[in-house]
Amino acid sequence: MAPTTSTAADVAIARYRALEQPGGRDLQALAELAALVCDVPNAAINLITRDHQHQIAAAGIDPSVCSRDDSMCAVVLDSIEPVVCSDASEDPRFATNPFVSGEIDKVRFYASAPLITPEGTIIGRLCVFDTEPHELTPDKAILLNGLAARVLDVLELRLRTQQLEESLQELTRTQEELTRSNELLSLFAGQVSHDLRSPLTAVLANAELLATEPAVTQDPAVAELVHATTKAGHRMAAMIDTILGYAKVGASLERTRVRLDAVLDHVLDDLSPLLKDRSAQVERAALPEVAGDVDQLYAVLLNLLTNAVKFTPGDRTPVITVDAARTGNNWRVSVTDNGRGIPADQRESVFELHSRVDRSVEGSGIGLATARRAVEAHGGRIGVEDATDGGTTVWFTLPA
């Protein structure tokens, strides 16, 4: 192991934030156990920085801070093995140390084990000491080394706990910001929808009146232009409704117990003209009851089944299977079709706004984006994979 540099040790100690908080009962207990195991009155957990020795827990003495130049542990900091000194006054490494000479104390027995991080940096030592000479058996030196390793376990556990707490706080902030963003998006979309719908309504009304004028009805070319204008206006109105629906999804959830079987019944009723037009077959398994927003879960199933029918080639009868399975703490609901499938490199992009894999089929490219917003707002995930017998399976998860 390379010698410990003050910079590396300082960085590691700062990462543990060990100097910013009290040692705590767990480190105190390890210090007391070290003194008991070695049959001495005093023990300390010492972290060695560039300039100082910091006792973050101690037994038999009050924790303190001293100069690194005065520290006995700093003298043997880079030793990766336990150091045992029966009488420090006779050891040239320690004889003139102020903790031995009487300037600060009159330590005679001294033993320590390194505090080594998982990255291999020695940040200090667990030491035991007495003002009387002692012997320490090899077995007890091994135990002291094991206790030093437990000190690092405590510091690592504290670090991971702090990181987890910070991650949870960040996640909470992100979730709150997402909620605010969704609410603002919904309000913005509602305002834009209102601002666009008023003049569009006027355009459609005028176009419909114009279509009844004799000058229009008697001229096929003009009548066709007016008809095209009316169709374009209705397409724009539908697009406004679609975008507004997308913006509202996920903004807020009105959670109740939702029977997905009942939701699927409504979806199939509403899709019956499309299903009959394509002679589509829908095979369904029992779906679970979940906590969620019934309207938004309706939008998810509606979009998935609509796509399953629309994107099945016209030369084959659509066969759609809807089923569900419990996976741990989630339900996985799947909608499988017998279409031509989605290339692997496009399976993520299909959930992006206005993404359209097959442009030969009419659509806004908002359906799957809407489904993803709704599913993620419920705490679930959504994805695409190949169906076992060809075609595509779009699945989503919901908390059970």
XYZ file of C-alpha atoms in Angstrom:
400
model
C 0.000 0.000 0.000
C 1.303 3.443 -0.955
C 2.024 5.933 1.866
C -0.973 7.947 2.899
C -0.876 11.547 1.718
C -2.499 14.240 3.782
C -4.523 15.291 0.757
C -5.981 11.810 0.219
C -6.757 11.391 3.909
C -8.296 14.864 4.184
C -10.524 14.179 1.163
C -11.649 10.836 2.593
C -12.315 12.287 6.060
C -14.288 15.167 4.524
C -16.332 12.671 2.497
C -17.350 10.883 5.708
C -18.130 14.252 7.368
C -16.755 12.666 10.504
C -15.480 15.972 11.909
C -18.811 17.732 11.389
C -20.934 15.557 13.668
C -20.688 13.905 17.101
C -18.990 10.529 17.286
C -22.193 8.854 18.344
C -23.035 5.893 20.506
C -21.837 3.307 17.982
C -18.282 4.695 17.731
C -18.189 5.290 21.478
C -19.083 1.645 22.026
C -16.264 0.506 19.725
C -13.749 2.631 21.625
C -14.941 1.210 24.951
C -14.822 -2.332 23.553
C -11.250 -1.803 22.327
C -10.159 -0.700 25.823
C -11.937 -3.681 27.397
C -10.462 -6.205 24.945
C -6.928 -4.894 25.492
C -7.434 -4.563 29.276
C -6.393 -0.920 29.433
C -8.252 2.168 30.705
C -8.011 4.315 27.593
C -8.872 4.095 23.895
C -9.445 6.613 21.129
C -10.577 6.668 17.506
C -8.164 9.155 15.921
C -8.570 10.698 12.477
C -5.383 12.282 11.159
C -5.680 15.307 8.864
C -2.931 17.457 7.350
C -2.388 19.430 10.563
C -4.280 17.770 13.387
C -5.340 14.602 15.170
C -9.077 14.513 15.877
C -10.445 12.097 18.469
C -14.004 11.431 17.266
C -14.710 8.954 20.086
C -12.788 7.914 23.195
C -12.952 5.760 26.324
C -11.378 6.802 29.636
C -10.668 10.342 28.395
C -12.598 13.190 26.835
C -12.183 13.401 23.031
C -9.862 16.210 22.023
C -7.848 17.656 19.164
C -4.070 17.991 19.085
C -1.387 18.943 16.602
C -0.439 16.248 14.096
C 3.202 16.821 15.144
C 2.291 15.718 18.687
C 0.257 12.679 17.648
C 1.623 9.207 18.369
C -0.769 7.718 15.808
C 0.571 10.057 13.109
C 4.059 8.579 13.629
C 2.860 5.126 12.565
C -0.060 6.231 10.378
C 1.073 4.309 7.294
C 1.468 0.975 9.055
C -1.145 -1.385 7.652
C -0.585 -3.799 10.565
C -1.351 -3.298 14.244
C 1.430 -1.511 16.136
C 2.121 -2.714 19.693
C 4.552 -0.945 22.016
C 4.850 -2.298 25.564
C 6.783 0.736 26.824
C 6.783 3.776 24.552
C 9.530 5.488 26.583
C 11.968 2.853 25.343
C 10.815 2.988 21.711
C 12.830 5.450 19.565
C 9.707 6.247 17.545
C 7.905 7.589 20.614
C 10.457 8.309 23.324
C 10.534 12.074 22.689
C 6.840 12.422 21.886
C 5.139 14.921 24.236
C 2.489 12.331 25.117
C 5.307 10.097 26.369
C 7.921 12.527 27.676
C 5.603 14.124 30.233
C 5.099 17.385 28.391
C 1.448 16.381 27.714
C 1.186 12.945 29.337
C 3.274 9.943 30.360
C 1.984 7.196 28.086
C 3.837 3.922 28.345
C 1.749 1.204 26.737
C 0.513 2.031 23.233
C -1.148 -0.118 20.560
C -3.082 0.858 17.452
C -4.659 -0.501 14.263
C -5.200 1.366 10.988
C -8.511 2.829 9.821
C -8.443 1.971 6.109
C -11.143 3.100 3.672
C -12.456 0.721 0.988
C -10.308 2.708 -1.475
C -7.175 1.874 0.551
C -6.553 5.253 2.193
C -5.514 5.238 5.855
C -7.378 8.052 7.581
C -6.342 7.399 11.151
C -5.961 4.727 13.802
C -7.868 3.076 16.614
C -5.485 3.214 19.574
C -5.416 1.941 23.158
C -2.976 3.214 25.781
C -2.027 3.348 29.476
C 0.449 5.100 31.711
C 1.720 1.671 32.797
C 3.693 -0.761 30.577
C 1.678 -3.715 29.235
C 1.967 -6.697 26.964
C -0.592 -7.459 24.258
C -1.063 -10.963 22.955
C -1.187 -11.533 19.172
C -4.824 -12.635 19.468
C -5.805 -9.342 21.080
C -3.856 -7.411 18.430
C -5.953 -9.207 15.811
C -9.129 -8.278 17.690
C -7.980 -4.649 17.818
C -7.488 -4.738 14.047
C -10.972 -6.168 13.606
C -12.481 -3.402 15.723
C -10.693 -0.822 13.567
C -12.368 -2.349 10.514
C -15.729 -2.030 12.271
C -15.053 1.683 12.781
C -14.848 2.039 8.991
C -18.027 0.007 8.631
C -19.816 2.541 10.854
C -18.417 5.484 8.895
C -19.391 3.851 5.584
C -22.893 3.109 6.883
C -23.289 6.720 8.000
C -22.097 7.941 4.602
C -24.518 5.710 2.693
C -27.350 6.759 5.000
C -26.554 10.435 4.415
C -26.371 9.887 0.678
C -29.696 8.029 0.725
C -31.328 10.820 2.744
C -29.976 13.431 0.327
C -31.192 11.386 -2.635
C -34.638 11.112 -1.081
C -34.692 14.849 -0.423
C -33.628 15.539 -4.012
C -36.234 13.092 -5.293
C -38.878 14.830 -3.184
C -37.830 18.225 -4.521
C -37.841 16.868 -8.072
C -41.285 15.335 -7.571
C -42.624 18.594 -6.151
C -41.119 20.539 -9.039
C -42.560 18.029 -11.512
C -45.984 18.427 -9.926
C -45.725 22.210 -10.187
C -44.516 21.926 -13.790
C -47.391 19.612 -14.670
C -49.878 22.003 -13.086
C -48.376 24.957 -14.956
C -48.353 22.969 -18.195
C -52.000 22.108 -17.700
C -52.901 25.743 -17.013
C -50.846 26.922 -19.986
C -52.370 24.352 -22.316
C -55.834 25.255 -21.094
C -55.223 28.944 -21.781
C -53.723 28.284 -25.214
C -56.582 25.916 -26.009
C -59.088 28.623 -25.087
C -57.215 31.275 -27.086
C -57.081 29.036 -30.170
C -60.539 27.540 -29.902
C -62.412 30.873 -30.015
C -61.133 32.036 -33.435
C -61.221 28.451 -34.729
C -64.901 28.170 -33.781
C -65.556 31.367 -35.709
C -63.665 30.034 -38.747
C -65.644 26.773 -38.724
C -68.963 28.580 -38.286
C -68.216 30.905 -41.187
C -67.028 28.008 -43.355
C -70.215 26.081 -42.678
C -72.331 29.160 -43.527
C -70.256 29.778 -46.631
C -70.860 26.200 -47.771
C -74.604 26.952 -48.034
C -74.206 30.021 -50.222
C -75.475 29.566 -53.816
C -72.200 30.887 -55.244
C -70.452 27.990 -53.479
C -72.978 25.235 -54.024
C -73.138 26.041 -57.732
C -69.373 25.951 -58.233
C -67.838 22.502 -57.500
C -64.283 23.878 -57.356
C -65.193 26.536 -54.764
C -67.298 24.013 -52.830
C -64.289 21.708 -52.620
C -62.139 24.544 -51.242
C -64.712 25.356 -48.575
C -65.037 21.649 -47.698
C -61.245 21.350 -47.378
C -61.197 24.410 -45.114
C -63.866 22.879 -42.881
C -62.011 19.543 -42.681
C -58.762 21.331 -41.803
C -60.554 23.267 -39.072
C -61.973 20.095 -37.540
C -58.529 18.447 -37.644
C -57.070 21.443 -35.824
C -59.847 21.262 -33.213
C -59.091 17.577 -32.669
C -55.397 18.368 -32.348
C -56.115 21.060 -29.745
C -58.168 18.538 -27.752
C -55.379 15.970 -27.996
C -52.675 18.376 -26.831
C -54.849 19.618 -23.986
C -55.483 16.025 -22.925
C -51.755 15.305 -22.971
C -51.011 18.359 -20.821
C -53.623 17.430 -18.236
C -52.462 13.836 -17.829
C -50.255 13.473 -14.770
C -50.903 16.994 -13.504
C -52.974 15.670 -10.614
C -54.345 12.268 -9.704
C -57.682 11.542 -8.101
C -56.832 8.144 -6.666
C -59.545 5.612 -5.962
C -59.741 1.823 -6.134
C -59.978 1.169 -9.872
C -61.148 -2.118 -11.400
C -59.135 -2.330 -14.615
C -61.612 -4.900 -15.946
C -64.340 -2.246 -15.786
C -62.025 0.332 -17.398
C -61.315 -2.105 -20.240
C -65.063 -2.636 -20.708
C -65.504 1.116 -21.283
C -62.530 1.223 -23.649
C -63.916 -1.632 -25.745
C -67.339 0.010 -25.863
C -65.842 3.270 -27.093
C -63.639 1.485 -29.634
C -66.410 -0.750 -30.965
C -66.742 1.138 -34.307
C -63.001 0.781 -34.964
C -62.978 -2.854 -33.825
C -65.928 -3.723 -36.060
C -64.431 -1.871 -39.009
C -61.267 -3.995 -38.775
C -63.053 -7.172 -37.564
C -60.594 -7.080 -34.660
C -60.533 -9.844 -32.066
C -59.796 -8.916 -28.448
C -58.797 -11.683 -26.060
C -58.715 -10.651 -22.423
C -57.597 -12.145 -19.139
C -58.716 -10.996 -15.705
C -57.265 -7.596 -14.809
C -56.534 -6.462 -11.236
C -57.938 -3.744 -9.036
C -55.396 -0.980 -8.380
C -55.167 2.423 -6.725
C -55.237 5.103 -9.382
C -57.023 7.762 -11.359
C -59.745 6.026 -13.367
C -59.805 8.620 -16.171
C -56.054 8.542 -16.701
C -55.893 4.739 -16.620
C -58.720 4.753 -19.171
C -56.553 7.000 -21.376
C -53.656 4.519 -21.086
C -55.684 1.483 -22.165
C -57.530 3.470 -24.829
C -54.285 4.604 -26.448
C -52.657 1.164 -26.290
C -55.625 -0.676 -27.802
C -56.192 2.009 -30.435
C -52.559 1.716 -31.550
C -52.741 -2.089 -31.525
C -55.603 -1.979 -34.039
C -54.420 0.956 -36.159
C -50.876 -0.335 -36.626
C -51.832 -3.878 -37.557
C -51.431 -4.077 -41.364
C -54.628 -3.958 -43.378
C -54.011 -7.376 -44.911
C -54.541 -9.192 -41.623
C -57.214 -9.311 -38.931
C -56.042 -7.596 -35.728
C -55.794 -9.988 -32.793
C -55.192 -8.211 -29.502
C -54.528 -9.811 -26.123
C -54.862 -7.931 -22.844
C -53.585 -9.619 -19.701
C -51.910 -8.935 -16.370
C -49.476 -10.634 -13.997
C -48.239 -9.865 -10.484
C -44.484 -9.117 -10.315
C -43.357 -8.415 -6.755
C -45.051 -5.260 -5.535
C -46.401 -4.351 -8.989
C -48.968 -5.438 -11.517
C -47.700 -5.746 -15.101
C -50.450 -5.142 -17.658
C -49.711 -6.094 -21.271
C -51.398 -5.288 -24.591
C -50.129 -7.572 -27.353
C -50.930 -7.312 -31.076
C -50.125 -9.320 -34.189
C -48.791 -6.374 -36.164
C -45.434 -5.965 -37.827
C -43.596 -4.980 -34.626
C -41.397 -2.028 -33.707
C -37.648 -2.012 -34.490
C -35.533 -2.341 -31.345
C -33.779 0.987 -31.929
C -37.115 2.838 -31.988
C -38.781 1.344 -28.909
C -37.785 4.143 -26.600
C -38.488 6.972 -29.024
C -42.095 5.851 -29.608
C -42.958 7.342 -26.202
C -41.680 10.779 -27.179
C -44.117 13.521 -28.073
C -45.085 13.520 -31.778
C -43.053 10.378 -32.471
C -44.494 8.266 -35.283
C -42.874 5.023 -36.415
C -45.334 4.326 -39.237
C -46.395 7.537 -41.016
C -48.726 5.658 -43.317
C -51.187 5.559 -40.398
C -52.943 8.766 -39.449
C -52.244 10.069 -35.973
C -50.756 12.862 -33.879
C -47.925 10.889 -32.287
C -49.199 11.881 -28.837
C -50.961 8.678 -27.711
C -47.978 6.778 -26.288
C -46.494 9.963 -24.839
C -49.788 10.483 -23.012
C -49.759 6.879 -21.799
C -46.238 7.263 -20.432
C -47.112 10.476 -18.559
C -50.102 8.783 -16.959
C -48.244 5.600 -16.015
C -45.256 7.463 -14.547
C -47.598 9.757 -12.609
C -48.924 6.574 -10.957
C -45.383 5.493 -10.037
C -45.138 2.884 -12.767
C -43.106 2.214 -15.899
C -43.999 1.514 -19.526
C -42.113 -0.273 -22.277
C -42.210 -2.187 -25.558
C -40.962 -5.649 -26.452
C -41.405 -8.276 -29.146
C -44.448 -10.503 -28.757
C -43.801 -14.249 -28.510
C -45.595 -15.019 -31.777
C -44.623 -11.850 -33.609
C -46.114 -8.436 -33.292
C -45.618 -6.105 -30.352
C -46.298 -6.133 -26.622
C -46.673 -2.793 -24.910
C -46.611 -3.233 -21.133
C -46.943 -0.984 -18.142
C -46.628 -1.484 -14.401
C -48.715 -0.112 -11.543
C -48.151 -0.477 -7.791
C -50.152 -3.404 -6.429
